[in-house]
Coordinates of C-alpha atoms in Angstrom, one line a residue:
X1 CA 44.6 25.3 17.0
X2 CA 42.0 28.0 17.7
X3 CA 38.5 28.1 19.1
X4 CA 35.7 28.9 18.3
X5 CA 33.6 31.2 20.3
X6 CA 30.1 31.2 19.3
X7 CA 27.9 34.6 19.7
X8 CA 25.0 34.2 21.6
X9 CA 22.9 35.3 18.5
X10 CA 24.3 32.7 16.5
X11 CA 23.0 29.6 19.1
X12 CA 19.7 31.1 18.7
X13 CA 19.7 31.8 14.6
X14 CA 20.8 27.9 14.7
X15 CA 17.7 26.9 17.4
X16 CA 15.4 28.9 14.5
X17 CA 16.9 26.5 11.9
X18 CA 15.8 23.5 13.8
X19 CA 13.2 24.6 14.6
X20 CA 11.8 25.1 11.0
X21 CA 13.2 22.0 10.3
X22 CA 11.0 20.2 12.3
X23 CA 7.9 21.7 12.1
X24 CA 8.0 21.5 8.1
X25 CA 5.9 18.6 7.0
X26 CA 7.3 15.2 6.2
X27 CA 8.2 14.8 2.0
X28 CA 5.3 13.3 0.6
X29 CA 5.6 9.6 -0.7
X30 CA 6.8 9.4 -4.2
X31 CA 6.0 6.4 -6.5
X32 CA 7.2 5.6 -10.1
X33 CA 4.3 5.5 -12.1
X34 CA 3.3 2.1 -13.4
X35 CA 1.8 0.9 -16.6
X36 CA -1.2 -2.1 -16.4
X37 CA 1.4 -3.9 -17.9
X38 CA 3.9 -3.1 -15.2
X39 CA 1.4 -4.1 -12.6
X40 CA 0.6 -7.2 -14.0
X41 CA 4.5 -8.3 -15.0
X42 CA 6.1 -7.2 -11.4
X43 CA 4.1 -8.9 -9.4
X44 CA 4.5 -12.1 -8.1
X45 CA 1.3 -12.5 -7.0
X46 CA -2.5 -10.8 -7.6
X47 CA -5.3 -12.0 -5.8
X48 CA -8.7 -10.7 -5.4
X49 CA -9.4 -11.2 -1.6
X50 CA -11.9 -9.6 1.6
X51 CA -9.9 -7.8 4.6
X52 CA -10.8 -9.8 7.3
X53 CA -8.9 -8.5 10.1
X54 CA -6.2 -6.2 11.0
X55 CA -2.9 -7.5 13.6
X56 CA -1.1 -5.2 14.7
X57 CA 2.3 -6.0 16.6
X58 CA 6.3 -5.4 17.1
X59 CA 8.0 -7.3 14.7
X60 CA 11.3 -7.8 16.6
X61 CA 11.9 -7.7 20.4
X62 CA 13.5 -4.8 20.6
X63 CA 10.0 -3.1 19.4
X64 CA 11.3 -0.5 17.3
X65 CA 8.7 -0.9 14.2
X66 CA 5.4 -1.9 14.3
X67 CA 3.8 -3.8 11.2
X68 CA 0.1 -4.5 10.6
X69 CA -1.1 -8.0 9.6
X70 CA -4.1 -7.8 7.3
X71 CA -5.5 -11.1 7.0
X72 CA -7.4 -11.8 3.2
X73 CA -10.2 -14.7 3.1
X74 CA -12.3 -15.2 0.0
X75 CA -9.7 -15.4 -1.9
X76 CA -9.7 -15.9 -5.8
X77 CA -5.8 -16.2 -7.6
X78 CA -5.1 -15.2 -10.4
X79 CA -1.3 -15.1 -10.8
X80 CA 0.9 -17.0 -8.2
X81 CA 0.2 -19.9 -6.3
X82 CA -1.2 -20.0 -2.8
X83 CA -2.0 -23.5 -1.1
X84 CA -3.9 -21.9 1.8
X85 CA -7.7 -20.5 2.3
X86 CA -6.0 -17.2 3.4
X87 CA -3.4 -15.1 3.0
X88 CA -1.5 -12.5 5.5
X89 CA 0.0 -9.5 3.5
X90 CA 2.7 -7.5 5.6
X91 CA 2.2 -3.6 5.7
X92 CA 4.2 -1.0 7.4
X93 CA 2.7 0.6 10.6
X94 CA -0.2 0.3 12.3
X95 CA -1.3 0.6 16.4
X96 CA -0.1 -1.2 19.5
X97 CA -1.3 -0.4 23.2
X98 CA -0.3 3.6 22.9
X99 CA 2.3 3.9 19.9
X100 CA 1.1 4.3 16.6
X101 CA 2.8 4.4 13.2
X102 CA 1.7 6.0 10.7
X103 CA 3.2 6.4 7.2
X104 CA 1.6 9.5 5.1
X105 CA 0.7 8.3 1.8
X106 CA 0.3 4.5 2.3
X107 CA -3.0 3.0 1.5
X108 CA -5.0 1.6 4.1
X109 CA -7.1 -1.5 3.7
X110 CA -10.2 -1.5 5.4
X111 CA -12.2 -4.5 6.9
X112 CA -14.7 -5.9 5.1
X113 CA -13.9 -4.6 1.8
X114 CA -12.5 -6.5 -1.0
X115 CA -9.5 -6.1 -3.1
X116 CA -7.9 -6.9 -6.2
X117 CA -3.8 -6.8 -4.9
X118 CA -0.7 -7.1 -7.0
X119 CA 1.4 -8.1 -4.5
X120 CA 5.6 -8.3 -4.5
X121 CA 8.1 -8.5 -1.8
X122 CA 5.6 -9.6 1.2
X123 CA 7.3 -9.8 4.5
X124 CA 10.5 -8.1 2.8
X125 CA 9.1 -4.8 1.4
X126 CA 7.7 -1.7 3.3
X127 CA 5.2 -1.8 1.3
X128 CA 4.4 -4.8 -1.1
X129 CA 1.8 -4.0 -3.4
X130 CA 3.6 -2.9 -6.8
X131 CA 3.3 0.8 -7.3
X132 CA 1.8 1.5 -3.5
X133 CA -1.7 2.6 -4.5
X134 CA -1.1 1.5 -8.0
X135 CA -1.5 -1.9 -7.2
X136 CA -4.5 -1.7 -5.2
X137 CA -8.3 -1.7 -7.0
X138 CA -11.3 -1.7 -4.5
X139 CA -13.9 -4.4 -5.7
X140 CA -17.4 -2.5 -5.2
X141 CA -20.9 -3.6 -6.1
X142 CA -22.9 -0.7 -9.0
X143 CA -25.9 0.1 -9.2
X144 CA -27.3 -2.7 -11.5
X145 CA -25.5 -5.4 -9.0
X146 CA -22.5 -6.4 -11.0
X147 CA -18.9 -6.4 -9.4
X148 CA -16.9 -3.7 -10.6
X149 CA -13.4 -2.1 -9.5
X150 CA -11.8 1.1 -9.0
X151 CA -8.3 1.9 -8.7
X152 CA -7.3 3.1 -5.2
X153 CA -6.8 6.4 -4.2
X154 CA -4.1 7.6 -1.7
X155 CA -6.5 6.0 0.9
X156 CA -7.5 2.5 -0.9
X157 CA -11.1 2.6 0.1
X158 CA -14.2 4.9 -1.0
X159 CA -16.2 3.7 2.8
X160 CA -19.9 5.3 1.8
X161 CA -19.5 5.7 -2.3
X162 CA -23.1 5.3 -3.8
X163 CA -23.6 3.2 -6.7
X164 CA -25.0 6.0 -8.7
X165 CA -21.6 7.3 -8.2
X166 CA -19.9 4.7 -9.9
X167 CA -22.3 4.9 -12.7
X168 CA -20.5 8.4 -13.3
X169 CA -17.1 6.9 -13.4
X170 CA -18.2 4.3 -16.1
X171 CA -15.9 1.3 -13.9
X172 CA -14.7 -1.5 -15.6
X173 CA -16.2 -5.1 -14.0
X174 CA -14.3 -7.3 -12.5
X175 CA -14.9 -10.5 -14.7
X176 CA -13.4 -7.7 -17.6
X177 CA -10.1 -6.7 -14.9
X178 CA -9.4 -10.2 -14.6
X179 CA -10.0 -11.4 -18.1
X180 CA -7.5 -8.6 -19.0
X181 CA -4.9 -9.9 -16.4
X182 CA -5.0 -13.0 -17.3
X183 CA -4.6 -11.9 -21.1
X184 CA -1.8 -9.9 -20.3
X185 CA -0.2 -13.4 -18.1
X186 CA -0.5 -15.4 -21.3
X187 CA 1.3 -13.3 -23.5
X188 CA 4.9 -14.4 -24.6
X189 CA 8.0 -12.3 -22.2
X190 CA 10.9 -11.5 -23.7
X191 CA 13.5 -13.8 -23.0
X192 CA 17.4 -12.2 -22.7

């Protein structure tokens, strides 16, 4: 056997390594891209629903991950079944006393806002709306007082987007969003 005797210049190039290695930003989220189609067929259930409240809490005793609670009321479904006025989707992260967790590149539902969600793997998954922001399209009033949606961005909610905004985005309404759903829902599967 032999030793090895490390040259002081060597300790520090490996500190420098470390160093770098820390202080480079975190890999950014990446998603497979899904079709409408996708959305509609992997979920196992869509709802359009208001963010009432956020929980925040440990979900084990030995407090090693926070998840956030979102409570939906005002609920409308349109795939699934749900036997209750509300519903508690499951998300990765959130605040408790000092300790926050934060996920870059997970959408973040806002109080008060309303949804359309195409939801899969609730209280299993990191994350369970299909496709992260994919399956997330913020239900928004235009300027001639219909309901219309928008698909999320990175951060799920437009907070202060003016209706003649949407005007220039030509949005789809929601009556049309969920008519398509539901087309797409009565369509014959494949069977193996």
């Amino acid at each position: 056997m032999f030793a090895v005797h490390r040259h002081p210049l060597f300790r520090c190039a490996w500190a420098g390594v470390w160093a770098l290695l820390l202080a480079m930003p975190a890999g950014a989220l990446s998603v497979v891209q899904r079709s409408f189609d996708e959305l509609v067929a992997l979920s196992d259930l869509v709802l359009v629903g208001t963010v009432g409240e956020l929980r925040s809490g440990y979900d084990s005793p030995d407090q090693k991950t926070i998840h956030t609670h979102i409570i939906l009321g005002d609920l409308e479904v349109v795939k699934g079944r749900l036997d209750t006025a509300q519903y508690t989707l499951r998300i990765a992260g959130g605040r408790v006393d000092d300790r926050i967790d934060v996920y870059p590149g997970l959408p973040q539902l806002r109080p008060g806002q309303r949804y359309v969600l195409f939801i899969r793997g609730n209280f299993r998954d990191f994350f369970p709306v299909v496709g992260i922001h994919q399956g997330i399209y913020q239900v928004l009033s235009d300027g001639a007082g219909r309901e219309v949606v928008l698909p999320a961005s990175g951060d799920a909610a437009r907070p202060g987007l003016a209706a003649g905004q949407l005007l220039d985005t030509q949005p789809e309404t929601l009556t049309a969003f969920l008519r398509r759903i539901r087309s797409q829902l009565a369509k014959p599967t494949d069977a193996p």
